[in-house]
Coordinates of C-alpha atoms in Angstrom, one line a residue:
M227 CA 0.0 0.0 0.0
I228 CA 1.6 3.3 -1.2
T229 CA 0.2 6.4 0.4
Q230 CA 1.0 10.0 -0.5
L231 CA 0.6 12.8 2.0
S232 CA 0.8 16.4 0.8
A233 CA 0.7 19.8 2.5
R234 CA 1.9 23.4 2.2
Y235 CA 4.9 22.6 4.4
V236 CA 6.8 19.3 4.8
L237 CA 9.7 18.9 7.2
G238 CA 12.0 16.3 5.7
Y239 CA 15.5 15.1 6.6
D240 CA 18.6 15.4 4.4
G241 CA 20.8 12.9 6.3
T242 CA 22.2 15.5 8.6
R243 CA 19.3 17.8 9.6
H244 CA 15.6 18.6 9.1
V245 CA 14.9 20.6 6.0
L246 CA 11.8 22.4 4.9
H247 CA 9.9 21.7 1.6
K248 CA 7.1 23.9 0.4
D249 CA 4.2 22.2 -1.3
G250 CA 5.8 18.9 -0.5
H251 CA 4.9 15.3 -0.3
V252 CA 5.7 12.4 2.0
V253 CA 5.2 9.0 0.4
M254 CA 5.1 5.8 2.4
R255 CA 4.9 2.2 1.5
D256 CA 3.3 0.3 4.3
D257 CA 5.3 1.2 7.5
E258 CA 8.2 2.9 5.7
V259 CA 8.9 6.3 4.2
I260 CA 10.0 6.0 0.5
Y261 CA 10.1 9.6 -0.6
V262 CA 10.1 13.2 0.8
G263 CA 10.2 16.2 -1.5
T264 CA 8.2 18.0 -4.2
A265 CA 8.5 16.0 -7.3
Y266 CA 7.2 12.5 -6.7
A267 CA 5.9 10.8 -9.9
G268 CA 5.6 7.2 -8.8
P269 CA 2.6 5.0 -8.2
V270 CA 0.1 5.9 -5.4
D271 CA -2.7 3.9 -4.0
E272 CA -4.1 6.6 -1.7
R273 CA -3.6 10.4 -1.5
R274 CA -4.4 12.9 1.3
D275 CA -3.8 16.6 0.9
F276 CA -3.7 18.5 4.2
G277 CA -3.6 21.9 2.7
Q278 CA -2.3 24.7 5.0
S279 CA -0.6 22.3 7.3
L280 CA 2.9 21.2 8.4
I281 CA 3.8 17.5 8.0
A282 CA 6.6 16.7 10.4
P283 CA 8.1 13.7 12.1
G284 CA 6.0 12.4 15.0
L285 CA 7.1 13.6 18.5
I286 CA 9.1 11.4 20.8
D287 CA 8.1 11.9 24.5
L288 CA 10.5 10.0 26.8
D289 CA 8.9 11.0 30.1
A290 CA 5.3 10.7 28.9
L291 CA 2.4 11.1 31.4
A292 CA 0.7 7.7 31.6
D293 CA -1.7 8.8 34.3
I294 CA -4.5 11.2 35.0
D295 CA -3.4 14.8 35.5
H296 CA -2.0 15.5 39.0
M297 CA 0.0 18.7 38.3
I298 CA -3.2 20.7 38.2
F299 CA -3.4 20.5 41.9
D300 CA 0.0 19.5 43.3
S301 CA 2.1 22.1 41.6
W302 CA 1.0 25.0 43.8
P303 CA 1.0 23.7 47.4
T304 CA 1.7 25.9 50.4
E305 CA 4.3 25.2 53.0
E306 CA 1.4 24.0 55.1
T307 CA -0.2 21.6 52.6
A308 CA 2.9 20.3 50.7
P309 CA 3.9 17.7 53.3
G310 CA 0.4 16.3 53.2
L311 CA 0.8 15.2 49.6
Q312 CA 3.2 12.4 50.5
W313 CA 2.4 9.2 52.3
S314 CA 2.4 9.4 56.1
E315 CA 4.5 7.0 58.2
D316 CA 1.3 5.4 59.5
Y317 CA 0.0 4.9 56.0
F318 CA 3.3 3.3 54.9
T319 CA 3.3 1.0 57.9
H320 CA -0.3 0.0 58.3
R321 CA -2.7 1.2 55.7
R322 CA -1.2 1.4 52.2
R323 CA -3.5 0.2 49.5
D324 CA -4.4 0.6 45.8
V325 CA -6.7 3.5 45.3
F326 CA -7.8 2.1 41.9
T327 CA -8.8 -1.5 41.1
A328 CA -6.9 -3.2 38.3
A329 CA -9.7 -2.5 35.9
Q330 CA -9.9 1.2 36.9
R331 CA -6.1 1.5 36.4
Q332 CA -6.4 0.3 32.8
I333 CA -9.0 3.1 32.2
V334 CA -6.5 5.6 33.6
R335 CA -3.9 4.2 31.2
K336 CA -6.3 4.4 28.2
F337 CA -7.1 8.0 29.1
A338 CA -3.5 8.9 29.2
L339 CA -2.6 7.1 25.9
A340 CA -5.4 8.8 24.1
Q341 CA -4.1 12.2 25.4
L342 CA -0.6 11.4 24.1
A343 CA -1.9 10.4 20.7
L344 CA -4.0 13.5 20.3
H345 CA -1.1 15.7 21.2
G346 CA 1.0 14.4 18.3
V347 CA 3.2 11.9 20.2
T348 CA 4.0 8.8 18.2
T349 CA 6.7 7.3 20.4
Y350 CA 6.7 7.4 24.2
M351 CA 8.2 6.1 27.4
P352 CA 5.7 6.3 30.3
I353 CA 5.8 7.9 33.7
A354 CA 3.0 7.6 36.3
S355 CA 2.6 8.4 39.9
E356 CA 2.9 5.4 42.2
I357 CA 1.5 7.3 45.2
H358 CA -2.0 6.0 44.4
S359 CA -0.8 2.3 44.4
S360 CA -0.1 0.0 47.3
W361 CA 3.6 0.1 46.1
A362 CA 4.6 0.5 42.5
E363 CA 3.5 -1.0 39.1
P364 CA 3.0 -4.8 38.8
F365 CA 3.7 -6.8 35.7
E366 CA 0.0 -7.3 34.9
E367 CA -0.7 -3.5 34.8
L368 CA 2.0 -2.9 32.2
Q369 CA 0.9 -5.9 30.3
G370 CA -2.5 -4.4 30.0
M371 CA -1.1 -1.0 29.1
A372 CA 1.0 -2.6 26.4
Q373 CA -2.0 -4.2 24.8
S374 CA -3.9 -0.9 24.9
S375 CA -0.9 0.9 23.4
I376 CA -0.6 -1.6 20.5
E377 CA -4.4 -1.4 19.8
L378 CA -4.2 2.4 19.7
G379 CA -1.2 2.2 17.5
L380 CA 1.4 4.1 19.5
R381 CA 5.1 3.1 19.7
G382 CA 5.9 2.4 23.3
F383 CA 9.1 1.7 25.3
L384 CA 7.6 0.2 28.4
G385 CA 8.3 -1.5 31.7
P386 CA 6.8 -1.5 35.2
A387 CA 8.2 1.1 37.6
Y388 CA 9.8 -0.4 40.6
R389 CA 11.4 0.8 43.9
S390 CA 12.5 -0.4 47.3
G391 CA 11.6 2.9 49.1
I392 CA 9.2 5.8 49.1
N393 CA 9.3 9.4 50.2
V394 CA 7.3 9.8 53.4
T395 CA 6.2 12.6 55.6
D396 CA 7.1 11.8 59.2
D397 CA 4.9 12.8 62.2
D398 CA 6.7 16.1 62.5
G399 CA 6.1 17.1 58.9
G400 CA 9.6 16.3 57.7
R401 CA 10.7 14.2 54.8
V402 CA 12.2 10.7 55.1
V403 CA 12.6 7.7 52.9
L404 CA 11.3 4.4 54.2
F405 CA 12.2 1.1 52.6
D406 CA 10.6 -2.3 51.9
E407 CA 13.3 -4.4 50.3
D408 CA 10.9 -7.2 49.5
E409 CA 8.9 -4.9 47.4
G410 CA 12.0 -3.8 45.5
R411 CA 12.9 -7.4 44.8
K412 CA 9.4 -8.2 43.6
G413 CA 9.4 -5.1 41.4
L414 CA 12.7 -6.1 39.7
A415 CA 11.3 -9.6 39.1
D416 CA 8.3 -8.1 37.4
A417 CA 10.6 -5.9 35.3
V418 CA 12.5 -9.0 34.2
R419 CA 9.2 -10.7 33.5
F420 CA 8.1 -7.8 31.3
L421 CA 11.3 -7.8 29.3
D422 CA 10.7 -11.5 28.6
Y423 CA 7.0 -10.8 27.7
A424 CA 8.0 -8.0 25.2
E425 CA 10.7 -10.1 23.6
E426 CA 8.4 -13.1 23.2
L427 CA 5.6 -10.9 21.9
G428 CA 7.9 -9.6 19.2
H429 CA 5.6 -6.7 18.3
P430 CA 7.4 -3.8 16.4
L431 CA 5.6 -1.2 18.4
L432 CA 6.6 -2.6 21.8
T433 CA 10.1 -2.5 23.4
G434 CA 10.8 -3.5 26.9
V435 CA 12.9 -1.2 29.0
L436 CA 13.9 -0.8 32.7
L437 CA 12.1 2.1 34.5
P438 CA 13.2 2.2 38.2
C439 CA 11.7 5.1 40.2
R440 CA 13.5 8.1 41.7
I441 CA 17.1 7.4 42.7
E442 CA 16.6 8.1 46.4
T443 CA 13.9 5.4 46.5
L444 CA 16.3 2.7 45.3
S445 CA 18.5 0.7 47.6
D446 CA 22.2 0.3 46.7
D447 CA 21.5 -3.4 45.9
L448 CA 18.5 -2.6 43.7
M449 CA 20.6 -0.1 41.7
R450 CA 23.4 -2.5 41.2
R451 CA 21.1 -5.3 40.1
T452 CA 19.4 -2.9 37.7
A453 CA 22.7 -2.1 36.1
E454 CA 23.7 -5.7 35.9
L455 CA 20.4 -6.6 34.2
A456 CA 20.6 -3.7 31.8
T457 CA 24.1 -4.7 30.7
E458 CA 23.2 -8.4 30.4
R459 CA 20.0 -7.7 28.4
D460 CA 21.3 -4.6 26.6
V461 CA 18.2 -2.6 27.4
L462 CA 17.6 1.1 28.1
V463 CA 17.4 2.4 31.7
R464 CA 15.6 5.6 32.7
L465 CA 16.2 6.8 36.2
H466 CA 14.8 10.0 37.6
C467 CA 17.6 11.8 39.4
L468 CA 19.5 15.2 39.4
Q469 CA 16.1 16.8 39.8
Q470 CA 16.0 18.0 43.4
P471 CA 18.6 19.7 45.6
N472 CA 18.1 17.3 48.5
E473 CA 18.9 14.2 46.5
D474 CA 22.6 14.3 47.4
G475 CA 21.8 14.8 51.1
L476 CA 19.4 11.8 51.1
L477 CA 21.9 9.6 49.2
L478 CA 24.8 10.6 51.4
K479 CA 22.8 9.4 54.4
L480 CA 21.7 6.2 52.7
T481 CA 24.9 5.2 50.8
G482 CA 27.6 7.7 51.7
R483 CA 27.7 8.8 48.0
T484 CA 26.4 11.7 45.9
V485 CA 24.1 11.1 43.0
L486 CA 26.9 10.9 40.4
E487 CA 29.0 8.8 42.6
Q488 CA 26.2 6.4 43.1
L489 CA 25.5 6.2 39.4
A490 CA 29.1 5.4 38.8
D491 CA 29.6 2.9 41.6
S492 CA 26.4 1.0 40.8
G493 CA 27.4 0.6 37.2
L494 CA 24.4 2.5 35.8
L495 CA 26.7 5.0 34.0
E496 CA 27.9 2.1 32.0
T497 CA 24.4 1.3 30.8
R498 CA 22.2 3.0 28.1
L499 CA 21.0 5.5 30.6
L500 CA 18.4 8.2 30.3
I501 CA 18.0 10.8 33.1
P502 CA 14.9 13.1 33.2
H503 CA 15.3 16.7 34.3
G504 CA 18.9 17.4 35.3
I505 CA 17.9 20.7 36.8
V506 CA 20.2 20.6 39.8
I507 CA 23.2 20.9 37.5
D508 CA 24.2 24.5 36.7
G509 CA 25.5 24.1 33.1
T510 CA 26.3 27.8 32.9
D511 CA 29.0 27.3 35.5
P512 CA 32.2 26.6 33.6
S513 CA 33.3 24.0 36.1
S514 CA 30.3 21.8 35.1
S515 CA 31.8 21.1 31.7
A516 CA 35.4 20.9 32.9
E517 CA 37.0 17.5 33.2
G518 CA 35.3 15.6 36.0
G519 CA 32.4 18.0 36.1
P520 CA 28.8 16.7 35.9
L521 CA 28.2 17.6 32.3
E522 CA 31.5 16.2 31.2
V523 CA 30.7 13.0 33.0
L524 CA 27.3 12.7 31.5
A525 CA 28.6 13.4 28.0
R526 CA 31.5 11.0 28.4
Y527 CA 29.2 8.1 29.3
G528 CA 26.7 8.9 26.6
V529 CA 23.9 9.7 29.0
S530 CA 20.8 11.3 27.5
V531 CA 19.0 14.0 29.5
I532 CA 15.2 14.2 29.1
H533 CA 14.4 17.9 29.5
C534 CA 10.8 18.5 30.7
P535 CA 10.5 22.3 30.4
L536 CA 6.8 22.7 31.0
T537 CA 6.9 20.6 34.2
S538 CA 10.0 22.3 35.5
F539 CA 8.3 25.6 34.9
H540 CA 5.2 24.6 36.7
Y541 CA 7.2 23.4 39.7
S542 CA 9.3 26.5 39.9
G543 CA 12.4 25.0 38.3
M544 CA 14.4 25.4 35.1
L545 CA 17.3 23.8 33.3
K546 CA 20.5 25.9 33.4
S547 CA 20.6 25.5 30.5
F548 CA 19.6 23.6 27.4
D549 CA 22.3 25.2 25.3
A550 CA 25.0 24.5 27.9
F551 CA 24.1 20.8 28.2
A552 CA 24.0 20.5 24.4
A553 CA 27.3 22.4 24.0
A554 CA 28.9 20.0 26.5
G555 CA 28.0 17.1 24.3
V556 CA 25.1 15.7 26.3
N557 CA 22.3 14.2 24.1
M558 CA 19.2 16.2 24.8
C559 CA 15.7 14.9 24.3
L560 CA 12.3 16.0 25.6
G561 CA 9.5 14.8 27.9
T562 CA 6.2 16.1 29.2
D563 CA 6.1 14.3 32.6
S564 CA 2.7 15.9 33.4
F565 CA -0.5 17.3 31.9
P566 CA -0.9 18.5 29.2
P567 CA 1.4 16.1 27.4
D568 CA 2.1 18.9 24.9
L569 CA 5.6 19.0 23.6
I570 CA 4.8 21.9 21.3
K571 CA 3.9 24.0 24.4
G572 CA 6.9 22.5 26.1
I573 CA 9.2 23.7 23.4
D574 CA 7.7 27.2 23.6
V575 CA 8.3 27.4 27.3
G576 CA 11.7 25.7 27.0
T577 CA 13.0 28.2 24.5
H578 CA 12.0 31.1 26.8
L579 CA 13.5 29.5 29.9
A580 CA 16.8 28.9 28.0
R581 CA 17.0 32.6 27.2
I582 CA 16.5 33.5 30.8
A583 CA 19.1 31.0 31.9
E584 CA 21.7 32.2 29.3
G585 CA 20.8 35.9 29.6
R586 CA 20.6 36.3 25.8
R587 CA 17.7 36.4 23.4
D588 CA 19.3 34.1 20.8
A589 CA 19.6 31.1 23.2
G590 CA 17.2 28.1 23.1
S591 CA 16.5 28.0 19.3
V592 CA 13.3 26.4 18.1
S593 CA 15.4 24.1 15.9
A594 CA 17.5 22.8 18.8
F595 CA 14.4 22.0 20.8
F596 CA 12.5 20.4 17.9
D597 CA 15.6 18.3 17.2
A598 CA 15.5 17.2 20.8
A599 CA 11.8 16.1 20.4
T600 CA 12.7 14.1 17.4
L601 CA 16.3 13.3 16.5
G602 CA 17.5 13.5 20.1
G603 CA 14.8 11.2 21.3
A604 CA 15.6 8.7 18.5
K605 CA 19.3 8.8 19.5
A606 CA 18.5 8.1 23.1
L607 CA 16.4 5.1 22.0
G608 CA 19.1 3.9 19.6
R609 CA 16.7 4.2 16.7
D610 CA 18.1 6.0 13.6
D611 CA 14.8 5.2 11.8
L612 CA 12.7 7.4 14.1
G613 CA 12.4 11.1 14.5
R614 CA 13.0 12.0 10.8
L615 CA 11.2 11.8 7.5
C616 CA 13.4 10.4 4.8
P617 CA 13.6 7.2 2.7
G618 CA 14.1 4.2 5.0
A619 CA 12.6 5.9 8.1
Q620 CA 9.6 4.5 9.9
A621 CA 6.4 6.3 8.8
D622 CA 5.8 8.0 12.1
I623 CA 4.2 11.3 11.1
M624 CA 2.5 14.3 12.7
V625 CA 0.3 16.7 10.8
A626 CA -0.4 20.1 12.4
S627 CA -2.8 22.5 10.9
L628 CA -1.9 26.2 10.4
G629 CA -5.2 27.1 8.8
D630 CA -7.1 28.4 11.8
F631 CA -7.5 32.2 11.8
R632 CA -6.3 32.2 15.4
D633 CA -2.9 30.9 14.3
G634 CA -2.3 34.3 12.7
V635 CA 0.0 34.7 9.7
V636 CA 2.7 32.2 9.0
E637 CA 6.2 33.5 9.2
D638 CA 8.0 30.2 9.5
P639 CA 5.7 27.2 9.8
L640 CA 7.5 25.6 12.7
R641 CA 8.1 28.8 14.6
T642 CA 4.5 29.9 14.0
L643 CA 3.3 26.5 15.4
I644 CA 5.5 26.8 18.4
L645 CA 4.8 30.5 19.3
N646 CA 1.2 30.8 18.2
G647 CA -0.2 27.3 18.5
S648 CA 0.1 24.2 20.6
A649 CA -0.2 20.4 20.1
R650 CA -3.9 21.0 19.8
N651 CA -3.1 22.0 16.2
V652 CA -2.4 18.4 15.5
T653 CA -5.1 16.9 13.2
D654 CA -3.6 13.6 12.1
T655 CA -0.8 11.2 13.0
Y656 CA 0.6 8.0 11.6
V657 CA 2.6 5.4 13.4
A658 CA 4.4 2.8 11.2
G659 CA 2.2 4.0 8.4
R660 CA -1.0 3.4 10.2
P661 CA -3.4 6.3 10.8
V662 CA -3.8 6.8 14.6
V663 CA -5.3 10.3 14.8
V664 CA -7.6 11.1 12.0
D665 CA -9.2 14.6 11.6
G666 CA -8.6 15.3 15.3
S667 CA -10.2 12.1 16.6
L668 CA -9.2 8.5 17.5
P669 CA -11.2 6.2 15.3
G670 CA -13.2 3.6 17.2
I671 CA -12.6 5.3 20.6
D672 CA -15.4 7.1 22.5
L673 CA -13.5 10.0 23.9
D674 CA -16.6 11.4 25.7
E675 CA -16.9 8.1 27.6
I676 CA -13.2 8.0 28.5
R677 CA -13.3 11.6 29.6
A678 CA -16.3 11.0 31.9
E679 CA -14.6 7.9 33.4
G680 CA -11.4 9.9 33.8
Q681 CA -13.2 12.7 35.6
R682 CA -14.8 10.2 38.0
L683 CA -11.5 8.5 38.7
F684 CA -9.7 11.8 39.2
G685 CA -12.2 12.6 41.9
Q686 CA -11.5 9.3 43.5
M687 CA -7.8 9.9 43.3
V688 CA -8.1 13.4 44.9
E689 CA -10.2 12.1 47.8
A690 CA -7.6 9.5 48.7
Y691 CA -5.1 12.2 49.6
G692 CA -6.8 12.8 52.9
E693 CA -6.2 9.3 54.1
R694 CA -2.5 9.5 53.4
D695 CA -2.0 13.0 54.9
Y696 CA 0.1 12.9 58.1
R697 CA -2.6 15.2 59.6
R698 CA -5.5 13.4 58.0
R699 CA -6.9 16.6 56.5
E700 CA -9.8 16.5 54.0
A701 CA -9.0 16.9 50.3
S702 CA -11.0 20.2 50.3
E703 CA -8.4 21.6 52.8
L704 CA -5.4 20.2 50.9
F705 CA -6.7 21.5 47.6
P706 CA -8.8 24.6 48.2
P707 CA -10.5 26.1 45.1
V708 CA -9.3 29.3 43.5
Y709 CA -12.4 31.1 44.7
V710 CA -15.0 29.8 47.2
A711 CA -18.2 28.5 45.9
A712 CA -21.1 31.0 45.8
Q713 CA -23.8 30.6 48.3
V714 CA -27.1 29.3 46.9
T715 CA -29.9 31.9 47.1
E716 CA -33.5 31.8 46.2
T717 CA -34.4 32.8 42.7
A718 CA -35.5 36.4 42.4
N719 CA -37.8 37.8 39.8
V720 CA -36.3 40.9 38.2

């Protein structure tokens, strides 16, 4: 089956970089791109003309929200309420439970996957909050998610999150990490089981990876065993670290090492390692790129950093800076990590934060950030057939409309999309040549039903915070509304 896609703008790849074609075409045979340019004259079985649109490579989200939105209420806590958003010691010891049933959790996953698809993401690596589970993510949950992902048509790099500890608020409102080594061992066993499952399934849209949780929630033994497994199986590892100033302090207490020392001593630096965030490193400090500095170390070991600009911004953080990391030779890719899973909006925010961090207006170019969302992500995954549109690449494609009056005039199609639009401009996507998003919808999926279920489960999730709070406050106290509700009065005739 040969399909030709046409649009006013097409972002192709010349073997070195993305290049723009006006009034261009992308031609794909089954799951592979066979032509990108303006003069195709070969056979075609099906044509689609998207008019005033940009055809570009599908977005690669390597810290993709696979959960119902939580940032909408936990990104603005006060000093009084913030400690209540973690588990209490009593909850850890006596009352921890799954807030959702297994069936409800699969609804949450489908809600999240639909959001990713509609926002132009074609390849993703998931992240979800474990605070609502009795511990972390069992094998069966990721098996169900994998099936949903394949049915929807997304390209997923999946594995169950696992940990041996959890951040807990003690009775005095302080932060501690409490451990359950048995849970860590069970989690790693489930991770191995999923690697076997993905390998046996042999589906081209599913790749098994190792996704341990935050570094301070992993015991020294669990980190070492993760590194050994990753080396033995030659699989990717993503580990959240270098994201909070107190990580070094916690690790020094637990292991006597800093984050980078622990990564080195555990063997994880020797693996195919991806690190989300990296915001505790000040790349604008010359010492960070000097020999033995953090950026030099990350670059030397080929670590990929997943920059999540929108999330950092919402949580009052920023990367210092994207340009400095890239200049030091660190492979940069992008993630969303929260709602909305909008990498277009994330690129917009990221470019502005880069300018602030560097103190110059030419920092944080749109091209550098878009490269991170495509080519950088593909490099992190070890897939030179993703993140680009050229003969031989996988037909993973995003189409974004620039025809709405509210988009304004088009200066440069990509810059106009980034500055004036968002991922809601996406009308169509293809993954391995198969249409996933069609005219802004997901064929065969009732979005109204999923949204209603998601809203109900979101309410269930919010209410459960009260039982975990170390002071057992109601959700209404932990998450007060912007304005109080109006008092109901009798109807008056005017």
